[in-house]
Every structure is written in structure tokens, then in C-alpha cells.
Tab-separated table of C-alpha atoms in Angstrom:
chain	number	residue	atom	x	y	z
A	18	MET	CA	0.004	0.007	0.004
A	19	ALA	CA	1.395	3.387	-0.975
A	20	ALA	CA	1.897	6.022	1.722
A	21	LYS	CA	-0.697	8.751	1.836
A	22	LYS	CA	0.356	12.204	0.705
A	23	LEU	CA	0.579	14.921	3.334
A	24	LEU	CA	-1.887	17.790	3.098
A	25	ILE	CA	-1.293	20.912	5.215
A	26	ILE	CA	-4.320	23.153	5.788
A	27	THR	CA	-3.731	26.595	7.263
A	28	GLY	CA	-6.745	28.061	9.020
A	29	ILE	CA	-8.050	24.571	9.755
A	30	THR	CA	-10.304	25.663	12.616
A	31	GLY	CA	-11.920	28.482	10.684
A	32	PHE	CA	-15.270	28.322	8.899
A	33	VAL	CA	-14.061	26.857	5.607
A	34	GLY	CA	-11.317	24.671	7.136
A	35	SER	CA	-13.581	23.104	9.689
A	36	HIS	CA	-16.084	22.169	6.954
A	37	LEU	CA	-13.372	20.879	4.664
A	38	VAL	CA	-12.193	18.283	7.199
A	39	ASN	CA	-15.531	16.462	6.822
A	40	SER	CA	-15.037	16.131	3.078
A	41	ASN	CA	-14.338	12.866	1.242
A	42	PHE	CA	-11.680	14.893	-0.596
A	43	LEU	CA	-9.324	14.261	2.333
A	44	LYS	CA	-9.542	10.436	2.384
A	45	ASP	CA	-6.370	10.044	0.303
A	46	TYR	CA	-4.286	12.321	2.514
A	47	ASP	CA	-2.602	12.400	5.898
A	48	VAL	CA	-3.866	15.834	7.050
A	49	VAL	CA	-2.218	18.275	9.404
A	50	GLY	CA	-3.293	21.828	10.058
A	51	LEU	CA	-2.351	25.148	11.560
A	52	SER	CA	-4.454	27.731	13.351
A	53	SER	CA	-2.747	30.718	14.985
A	54	ASP	CA	-0.122	29.080	17.245
A	55	LYS	CA	-1.633	25.561	17.436
A	56	PHE	CA	-1.101	22.430	15.370
A	57	PHE	CA	-3.729	19.839	14.422
A	58	THR	CA	-4.255	16.513	12.749
A	59	ILE	CA	-7.422	14.777	11.570
A	60	PHE	CA	-8.486	11.452	13.146
A	61	GLY	CA	-12.166	11.534	12.205
A	62	LYS	CA	-12.209	15.034	13.779
A	63	ILE	CA	-9.718	17.843	14.360
A	64	GLU	CA	-7.354	16.950	17.199
A	65	GLU	CA	-4.573	19.138	18.597
A	66	ILE	CA	-1.004	17.805	18.362
A	67	THR	CA	2.369	19.140	19.512
A	68	LYS	CA	4.682	21.183	17.301
A	69	SER	CA	7.136	18.292	17.394
A	70	GLN	CA	4.482	15.845	16.113
A	71	TYR	CA	3.583	18.303	13.373
A	72	LEU	CA	7.182	18.720	12.257
A	73	ASP	CA	7.746	14.968	12.308
A	74	LYS	CA	4.887	14.459	9.864
A	75	ILE	CA	6.286	17.122	7.547
A	76	GLU	CA	9.820	15.740	7.682
A	77	SER	CA	8.711	12.172	6.933
A	78	ALA	CA	6.395	13.093	4.057
A	79	SER	CA	7.423	12.335	0.500
A	80	LYS	CA	4.865	14.651	-1.111
A	81	ILE	CA	3.235	17.701	0.460
A	82	LYS	CA	0.311	19.825	-0.697
A	83	ILE	CA	-0.902	23.004	1.039
A	84	ILE	CA	-4.355	24.572	1.181
A	85	PHE	CA	-3.994	28.150	2.438
A	86	LEU	CA	-7.177	29.279	4.207
A	87	ALA	CA	-5.579	31.412	6.958
A	88	THR	CA	-6.613	34.972	7.434
A	89	TYR	CA	-5.600	37.624	9.935
A	90	TYR	CA	-8.370	38.915	12.149
A	91	SER	CA	-8.082	41.125	15.213
A	92	LEU	CA	-10.631	42.863	17.401
A	93	ASN	CA	-8.023	45.555	18.034
A	94	ASN	CA	-7.808	48.548	15.717
């Protein structure tokens, strides 16, 4: 069995990212995500992981794709 490709999703906990994780589109990927200063993976749902676990997945991947959904939002002027 071939290894799954790694998919990085920035803004994974935002509106679009959180809906994307429930998509069949992701079934062929090992998915990790970023949101502000936290790191996530998908095991049927979004689960927080450590930075070290996140970097390990990236370093061991043979192919990586990125979906950039991150935005900057602040309540401060």
C-alpha cells in the first residue's frame, strides 16, 4: 500500500477549514493543520498535536500539498 500524501491546511479551525475536514476529498491524505499558534491533525475530527508531532509528519512526508485558508483577524484597531 502506498503512503498517503501529506496535506497541510492553514486556518483549519476556521469556517471553511472546519467544513473541509468532513469532506471525502481528504480520504487520500494524511492531514495536518495550523491555526494561529496551534497544530492539528485529523483522526475523524480535528485533534490538537504538539509542534514536534507536526514537524515529524512534515519531515517524513514524500509529497506535500498546502491549502492556504488562513486569514488575519483582530478585534483591536
